mmCIF file of C-alpha atoms in Angstrom:
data_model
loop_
_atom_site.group_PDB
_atom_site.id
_atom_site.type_symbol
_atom_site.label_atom_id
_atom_site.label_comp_id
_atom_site.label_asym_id
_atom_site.label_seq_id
_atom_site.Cartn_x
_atom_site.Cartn_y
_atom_site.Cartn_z
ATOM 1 C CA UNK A 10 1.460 42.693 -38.962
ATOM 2 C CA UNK A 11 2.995 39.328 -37.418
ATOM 3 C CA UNK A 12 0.439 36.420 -37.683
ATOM 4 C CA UNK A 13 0.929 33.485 -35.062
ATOM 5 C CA UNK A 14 2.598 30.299 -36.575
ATOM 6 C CA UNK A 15 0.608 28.238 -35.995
ATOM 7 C CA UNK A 16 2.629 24.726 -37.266
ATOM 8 C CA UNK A 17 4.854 25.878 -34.535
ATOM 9 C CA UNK A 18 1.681 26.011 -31.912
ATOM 10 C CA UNK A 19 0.951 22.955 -32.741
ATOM 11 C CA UNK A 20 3.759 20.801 -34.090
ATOM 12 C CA UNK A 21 7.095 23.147 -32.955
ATOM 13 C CA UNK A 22 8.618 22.215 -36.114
ATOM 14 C CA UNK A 23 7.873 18.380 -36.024
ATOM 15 C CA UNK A 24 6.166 16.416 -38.841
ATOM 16 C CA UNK A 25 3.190 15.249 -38.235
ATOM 17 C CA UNK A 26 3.966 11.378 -37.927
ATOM 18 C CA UNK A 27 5.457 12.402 -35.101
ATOM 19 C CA UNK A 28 1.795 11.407 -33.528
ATOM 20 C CA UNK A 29 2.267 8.021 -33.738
ATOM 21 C CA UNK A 30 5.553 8.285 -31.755
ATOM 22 C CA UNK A 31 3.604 9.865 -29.277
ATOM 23 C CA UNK A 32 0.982 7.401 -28.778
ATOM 24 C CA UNK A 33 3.390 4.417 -28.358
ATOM 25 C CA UNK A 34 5.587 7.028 -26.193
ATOM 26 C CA UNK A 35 2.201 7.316 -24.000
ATOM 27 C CA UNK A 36 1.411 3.448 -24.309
ATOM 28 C CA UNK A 37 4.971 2.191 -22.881
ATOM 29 C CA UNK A 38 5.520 5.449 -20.681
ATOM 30 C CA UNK A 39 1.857 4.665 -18.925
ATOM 31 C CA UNK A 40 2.702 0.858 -18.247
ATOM 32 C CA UNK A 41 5.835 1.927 -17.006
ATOM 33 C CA UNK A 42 4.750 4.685 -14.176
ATOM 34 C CA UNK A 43 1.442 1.592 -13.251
ATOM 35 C CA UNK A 44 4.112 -1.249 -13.007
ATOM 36 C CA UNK A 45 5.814 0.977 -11.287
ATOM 37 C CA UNK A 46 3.292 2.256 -8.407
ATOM 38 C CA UNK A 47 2.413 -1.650 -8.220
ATOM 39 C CA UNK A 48 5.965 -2.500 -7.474
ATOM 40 C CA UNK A 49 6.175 0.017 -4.753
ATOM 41 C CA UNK A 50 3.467 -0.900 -3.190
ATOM 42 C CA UNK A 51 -0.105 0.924 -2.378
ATOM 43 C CA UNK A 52 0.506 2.294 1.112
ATOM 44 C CA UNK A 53 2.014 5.507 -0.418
ATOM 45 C CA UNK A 54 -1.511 6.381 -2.025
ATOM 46 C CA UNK A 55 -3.756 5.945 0.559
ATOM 47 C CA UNK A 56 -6.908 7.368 -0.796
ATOM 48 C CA UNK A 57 -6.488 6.823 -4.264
ATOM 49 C CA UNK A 58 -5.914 3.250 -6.032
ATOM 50 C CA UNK A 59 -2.400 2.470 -7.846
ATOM 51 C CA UNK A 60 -4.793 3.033 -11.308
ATOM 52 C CA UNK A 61 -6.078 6.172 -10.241
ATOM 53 C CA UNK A 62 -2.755 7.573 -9.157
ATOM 54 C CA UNK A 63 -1.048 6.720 -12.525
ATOM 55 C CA UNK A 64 -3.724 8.487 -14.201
ATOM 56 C CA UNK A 65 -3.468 11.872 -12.473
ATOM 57 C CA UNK A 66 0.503 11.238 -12.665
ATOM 58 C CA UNK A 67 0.234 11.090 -16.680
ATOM 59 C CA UNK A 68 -2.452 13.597 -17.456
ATOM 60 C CA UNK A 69 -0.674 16.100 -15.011
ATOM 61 C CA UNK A 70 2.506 15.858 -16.931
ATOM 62 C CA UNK A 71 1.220 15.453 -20.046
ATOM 63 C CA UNK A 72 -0.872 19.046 -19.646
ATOM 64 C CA UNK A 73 1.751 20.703 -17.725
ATOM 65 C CA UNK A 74 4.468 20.385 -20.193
ATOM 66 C CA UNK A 75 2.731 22.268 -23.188
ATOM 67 C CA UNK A 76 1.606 24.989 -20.582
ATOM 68 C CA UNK A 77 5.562 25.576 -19.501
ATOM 69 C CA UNK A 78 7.470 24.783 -22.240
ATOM 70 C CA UNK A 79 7.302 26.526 -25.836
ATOM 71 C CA UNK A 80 9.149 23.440 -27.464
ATOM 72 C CA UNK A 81 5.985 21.313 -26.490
ATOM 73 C CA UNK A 82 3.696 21.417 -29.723
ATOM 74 C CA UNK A 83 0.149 21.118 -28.203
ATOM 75 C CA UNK A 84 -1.107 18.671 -30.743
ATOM 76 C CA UNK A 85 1.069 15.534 -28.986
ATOM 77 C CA UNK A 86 -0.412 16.766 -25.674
ATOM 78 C CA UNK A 87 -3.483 15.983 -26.402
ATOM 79 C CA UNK A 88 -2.533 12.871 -27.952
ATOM 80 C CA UNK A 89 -1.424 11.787 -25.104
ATOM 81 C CA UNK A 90 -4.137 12.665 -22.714
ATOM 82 C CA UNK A 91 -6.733 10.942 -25.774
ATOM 83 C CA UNK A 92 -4.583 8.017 -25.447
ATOM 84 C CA UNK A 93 -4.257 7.968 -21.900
ATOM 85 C CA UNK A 94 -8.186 8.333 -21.505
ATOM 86 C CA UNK A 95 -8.546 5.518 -23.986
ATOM 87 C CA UNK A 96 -6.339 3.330 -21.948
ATOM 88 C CA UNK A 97 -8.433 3.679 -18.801
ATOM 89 C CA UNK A 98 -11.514 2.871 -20.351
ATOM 90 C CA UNK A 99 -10.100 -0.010 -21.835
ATOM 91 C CA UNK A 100 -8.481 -0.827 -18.496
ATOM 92 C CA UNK A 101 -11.874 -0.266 -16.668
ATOM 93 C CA UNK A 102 -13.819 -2.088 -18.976
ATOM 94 C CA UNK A 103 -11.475 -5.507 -18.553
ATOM 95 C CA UNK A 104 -11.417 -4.813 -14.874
ATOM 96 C CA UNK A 105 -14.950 -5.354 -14.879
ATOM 97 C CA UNK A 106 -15.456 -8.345 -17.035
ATOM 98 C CA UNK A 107 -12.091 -10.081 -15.109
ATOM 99 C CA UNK A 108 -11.731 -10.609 -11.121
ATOM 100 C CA UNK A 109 -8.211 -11.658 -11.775
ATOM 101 C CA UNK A 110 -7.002 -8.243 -14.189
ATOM 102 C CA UNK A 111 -9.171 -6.086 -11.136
ATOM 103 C CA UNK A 112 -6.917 -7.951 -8.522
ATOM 104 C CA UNK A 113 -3.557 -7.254 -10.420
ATOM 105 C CA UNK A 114 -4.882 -3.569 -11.264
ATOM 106 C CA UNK A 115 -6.384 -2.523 -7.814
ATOM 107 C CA UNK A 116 -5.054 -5.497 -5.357
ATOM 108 C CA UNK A 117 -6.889 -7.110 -2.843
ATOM 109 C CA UNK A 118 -7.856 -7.072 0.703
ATOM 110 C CA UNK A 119 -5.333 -8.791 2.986
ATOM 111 C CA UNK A 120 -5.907 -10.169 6.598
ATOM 112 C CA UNK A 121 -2.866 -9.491 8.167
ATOM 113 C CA UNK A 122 -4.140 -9.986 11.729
ATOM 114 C CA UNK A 123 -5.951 -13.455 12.590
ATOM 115 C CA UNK A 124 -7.287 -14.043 16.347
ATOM 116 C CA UNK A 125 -4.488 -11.810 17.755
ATOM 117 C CA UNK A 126 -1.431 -12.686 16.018
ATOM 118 C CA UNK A 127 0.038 -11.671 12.787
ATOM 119 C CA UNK A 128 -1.020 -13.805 9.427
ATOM 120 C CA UNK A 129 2.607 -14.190 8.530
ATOM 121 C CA UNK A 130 1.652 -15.018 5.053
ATOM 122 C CA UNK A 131 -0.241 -11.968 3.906
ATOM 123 C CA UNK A 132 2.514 -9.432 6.294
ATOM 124 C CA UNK A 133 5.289 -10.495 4.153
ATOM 125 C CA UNK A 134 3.382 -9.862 0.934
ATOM 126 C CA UNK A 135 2.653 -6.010 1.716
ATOM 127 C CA UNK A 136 4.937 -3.590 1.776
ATOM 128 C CA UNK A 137 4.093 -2.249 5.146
ATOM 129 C CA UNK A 138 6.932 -1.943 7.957
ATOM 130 C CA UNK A 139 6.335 -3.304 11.655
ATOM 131 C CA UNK A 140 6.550 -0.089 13.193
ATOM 132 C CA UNK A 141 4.069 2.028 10.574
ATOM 133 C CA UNK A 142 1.810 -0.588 10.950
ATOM 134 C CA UNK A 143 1.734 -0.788 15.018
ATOM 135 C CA UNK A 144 1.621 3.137 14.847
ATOM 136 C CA UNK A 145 -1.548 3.050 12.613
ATOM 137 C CA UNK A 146 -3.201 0.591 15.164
ATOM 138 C CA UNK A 147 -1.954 3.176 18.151
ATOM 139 C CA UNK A 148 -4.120 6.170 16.620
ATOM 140 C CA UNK A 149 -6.247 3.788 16.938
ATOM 141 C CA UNK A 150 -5.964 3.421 20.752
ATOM 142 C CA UNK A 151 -4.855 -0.451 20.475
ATOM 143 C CA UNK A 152 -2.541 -1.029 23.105
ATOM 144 C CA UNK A 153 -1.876 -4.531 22.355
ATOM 145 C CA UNK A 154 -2.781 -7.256 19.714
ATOM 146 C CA UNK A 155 -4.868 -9.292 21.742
ATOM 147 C CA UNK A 156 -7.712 -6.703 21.377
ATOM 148 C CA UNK A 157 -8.132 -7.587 17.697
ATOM 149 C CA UNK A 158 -9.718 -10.355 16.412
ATOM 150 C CA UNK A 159 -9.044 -9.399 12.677
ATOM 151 C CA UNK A 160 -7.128 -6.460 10.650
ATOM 152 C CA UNK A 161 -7.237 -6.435 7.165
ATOM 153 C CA UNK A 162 -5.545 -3.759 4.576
ATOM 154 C CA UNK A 163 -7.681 -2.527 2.433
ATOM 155 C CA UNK A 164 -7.152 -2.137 -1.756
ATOM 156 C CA UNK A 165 -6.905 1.421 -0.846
ATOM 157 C CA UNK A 166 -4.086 0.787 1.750
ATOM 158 C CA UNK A 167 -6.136 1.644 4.905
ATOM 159 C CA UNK A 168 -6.203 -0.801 8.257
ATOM 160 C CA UNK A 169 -9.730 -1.898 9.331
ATOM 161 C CA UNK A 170 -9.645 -3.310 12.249
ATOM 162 C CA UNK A 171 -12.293 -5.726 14.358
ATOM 163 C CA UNK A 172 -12.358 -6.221 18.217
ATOM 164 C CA UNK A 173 -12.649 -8.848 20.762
ATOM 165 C CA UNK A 174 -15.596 -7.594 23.442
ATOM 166 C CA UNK A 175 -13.868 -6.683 26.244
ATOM 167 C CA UNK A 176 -14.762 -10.059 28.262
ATOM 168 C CA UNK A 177 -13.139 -11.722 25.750
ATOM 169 C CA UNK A 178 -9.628 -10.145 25.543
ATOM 170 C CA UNK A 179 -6.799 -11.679 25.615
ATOM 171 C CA UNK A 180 -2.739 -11.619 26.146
ATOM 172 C CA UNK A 181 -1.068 -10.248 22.949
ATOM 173 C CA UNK A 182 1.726 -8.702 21.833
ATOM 174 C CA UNK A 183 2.208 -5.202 23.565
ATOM 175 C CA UNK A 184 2.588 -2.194 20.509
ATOM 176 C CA UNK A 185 3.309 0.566 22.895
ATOM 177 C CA UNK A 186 6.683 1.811 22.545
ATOM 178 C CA UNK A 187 7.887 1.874 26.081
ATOM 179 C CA UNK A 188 6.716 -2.176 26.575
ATOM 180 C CA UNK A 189 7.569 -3.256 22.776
ATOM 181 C CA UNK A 190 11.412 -2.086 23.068
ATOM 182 C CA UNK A 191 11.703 -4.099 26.500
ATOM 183 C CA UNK A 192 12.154 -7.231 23.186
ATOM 184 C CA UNK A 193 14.781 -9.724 24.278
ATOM 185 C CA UNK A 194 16.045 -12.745 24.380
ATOM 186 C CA UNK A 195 16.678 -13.506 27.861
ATOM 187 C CA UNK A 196 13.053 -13.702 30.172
ATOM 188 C CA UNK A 197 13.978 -12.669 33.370
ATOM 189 C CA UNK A 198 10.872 -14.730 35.048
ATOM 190 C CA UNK A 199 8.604 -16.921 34.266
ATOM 191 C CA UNK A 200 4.914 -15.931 32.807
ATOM 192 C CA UNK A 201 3.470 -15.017 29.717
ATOM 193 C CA UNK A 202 4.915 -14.068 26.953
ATOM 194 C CA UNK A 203 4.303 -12.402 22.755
ATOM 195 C CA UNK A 204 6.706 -13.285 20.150
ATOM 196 C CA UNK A 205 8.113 -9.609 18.921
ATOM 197 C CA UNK A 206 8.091 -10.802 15.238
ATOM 198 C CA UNK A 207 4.604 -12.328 15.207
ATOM 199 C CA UNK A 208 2.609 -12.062 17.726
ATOM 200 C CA UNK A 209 2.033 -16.025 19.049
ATOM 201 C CA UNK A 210 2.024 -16.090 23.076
ATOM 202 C CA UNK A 211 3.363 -18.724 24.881
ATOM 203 C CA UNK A 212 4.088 -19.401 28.832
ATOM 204 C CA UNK A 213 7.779 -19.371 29.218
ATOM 205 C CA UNK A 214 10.589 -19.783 31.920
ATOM 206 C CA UNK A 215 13.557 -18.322 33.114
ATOM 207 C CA UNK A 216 15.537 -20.726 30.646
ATOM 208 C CA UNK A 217 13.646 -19.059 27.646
ATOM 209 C CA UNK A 218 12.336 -20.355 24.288
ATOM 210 C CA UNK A 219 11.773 -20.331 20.384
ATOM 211 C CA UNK A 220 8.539 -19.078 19.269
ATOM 212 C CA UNK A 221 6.366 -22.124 17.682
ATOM 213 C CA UNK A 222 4.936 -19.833 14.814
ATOM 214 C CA UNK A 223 7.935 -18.471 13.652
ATOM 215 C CA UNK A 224 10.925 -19.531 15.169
ATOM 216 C CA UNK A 225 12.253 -15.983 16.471
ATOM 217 C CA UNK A 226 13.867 -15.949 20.043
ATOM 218 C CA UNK A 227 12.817 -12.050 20.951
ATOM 219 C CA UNK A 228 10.014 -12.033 23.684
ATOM 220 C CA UNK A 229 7.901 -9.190 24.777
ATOM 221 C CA UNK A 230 5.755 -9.601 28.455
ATOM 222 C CA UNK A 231 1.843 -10.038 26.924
ATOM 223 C CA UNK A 232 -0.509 -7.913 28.214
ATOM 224 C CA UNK A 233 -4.079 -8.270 28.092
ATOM 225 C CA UNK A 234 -5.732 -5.243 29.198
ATOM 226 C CA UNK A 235 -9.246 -3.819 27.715
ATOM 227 C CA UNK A 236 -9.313 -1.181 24.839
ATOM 228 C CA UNK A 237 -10.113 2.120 26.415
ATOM 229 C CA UNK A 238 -12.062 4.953 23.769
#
C-alpha cells in the first residue's frame, strides 16, 4: 500500500532553507502590496484601512495558493502567514507608540471643505476626483456648497460632513448636474457667482472675471437655497 509523501506535502521537493527565502519573499512582497495601496490612495477601501486591506490581500493569497496548487509545499504557506502576522503586530505595536508611523500607516483626517469653499490644499493631496466627490455630497441631499460649513475625509475614506443652520446659508457653488455643467467663461449678467474649480463666490459683471482663490476663469450662478431632508 502507497503511503503519502509527505516531503512532497510539505516541501514539493524543495530543501528546507528554502524557508528563509520565503520569509524575505513575504517581508519585501508585503511592503510592496502596503506601499502600494498607499500610493493609490484610500478611497478604493472604504471600510477597511490601507493596513487592514494589505493584510487580507497577503493572507488570502498566501492560503489560497497551497489549497489550489499541488506545487505549493504547505510548510512556506504558513511561513508566510507567521511572518505576515508577525509583521502586523510589529506594525501595530509602533503605530501605537508613534503618531507620525500611525499617520503614514493609516493617514489622516483631511478638511477638504472650509466655510463653503474647497481647502485647496488638502483637495489636491487626496486622490478623490471633483465629480465622485460632489456625487458623495448629492446622496447626501447637498445641493450646493454653501450648506456646509466643514467636510472632512476620514482615514477610512468616508465624507463627514457639517451644516450651516438654515438661517445661516449661504451662496455656494451649485453640485447639481444640470446647474454645475452651465460652467463658463462668459457671465451673461451680472450677479453672483461660484468659481467651478473651488468654490470662492464673488459678484461679477457682464465683462467677467478671475477667481481670487484660484485664478480659474469658469463661473457657475451661486445658489443659496436651504438643505431639504
Amino acid at each position: 500500500m502507497k503511503t503519502l509523501d509527505w516531503k512532497r506535502i510539505l516541501f514539493n521537493d524543495l530543501p528546507p532553507y528554502f524557508l528563509i527565502e520565503v520569509f524575505f519573499r513575504s517581508i519585501i512582497m508585503f511592503a510592496v502590496l502596503l506601499l502600494a495601496l498607499k500610493i493609490t490612495g484610500k478611497r478604493g477601501v472604504k471600510q477597511l484601512s490601507v493596513f487592514e486591506t494589505v493584510i487580507i490581500i497577503a493572507l488570502g493569497s498566501a492560503a489560497g495558493d497551497p489549497m489550489l496548487y499541488d506545487n505549493v509545499g504547505l510548510l512556506p504557506a504558513v511561513t508566510v502567514i507567521v511572518v505576515i502576522i508577525l509583521f502586523y503586530k510589529g506594525i501595530t505595536w509602533l503605530t501605537g507608540v508613534s503618531s507620525k508611523f500611525e499617520q503614514f500607516i493609516e493617514g489622516k483626517t483631511e478638511c477638504i471643505i472650509d466655510e463653503g469653499e474647497f481647502s485647496l490644499r488638502s483637495f489636491k493631496k487626496e486622490s478623490l476626483a471633483q465629480d465622485e466627490f460632489f456625487q458623495e455630497l448629492r446622496m447626501k441631499s447637498i445641493e450646493h456648497l454653501g450648506q456646509i460649513k466643514n467636510a472632512y475625509v476620514e482615514t477610512s475614506g468616508e465624507i463627514s460632513t457639517f451644516y450651516y443652520p438654515d438661517e445661516e446659508v449661504k451662496y455656494g457653488l451649485p453640485i447639481v448636474p444640470q446647474l454645475y455643467n452651465q460652467k463658463s467663461e462668459i457671465v451673461t449678467y451680472n450677479g453672483t457667482y461660484a468659481c467651478s474649480f473651488c468654490g470662492n463666490i464673488q459678484e461679477l459683471t457682464t465683462d467677467g472675471g478671475t477667481c481670487e482663490n484660484c485664478s480659474k476663469k469658469e463661473w457657475v450662478l451661486a445658489i443659496k437655497t436651504v438643505r431639504i431632508g
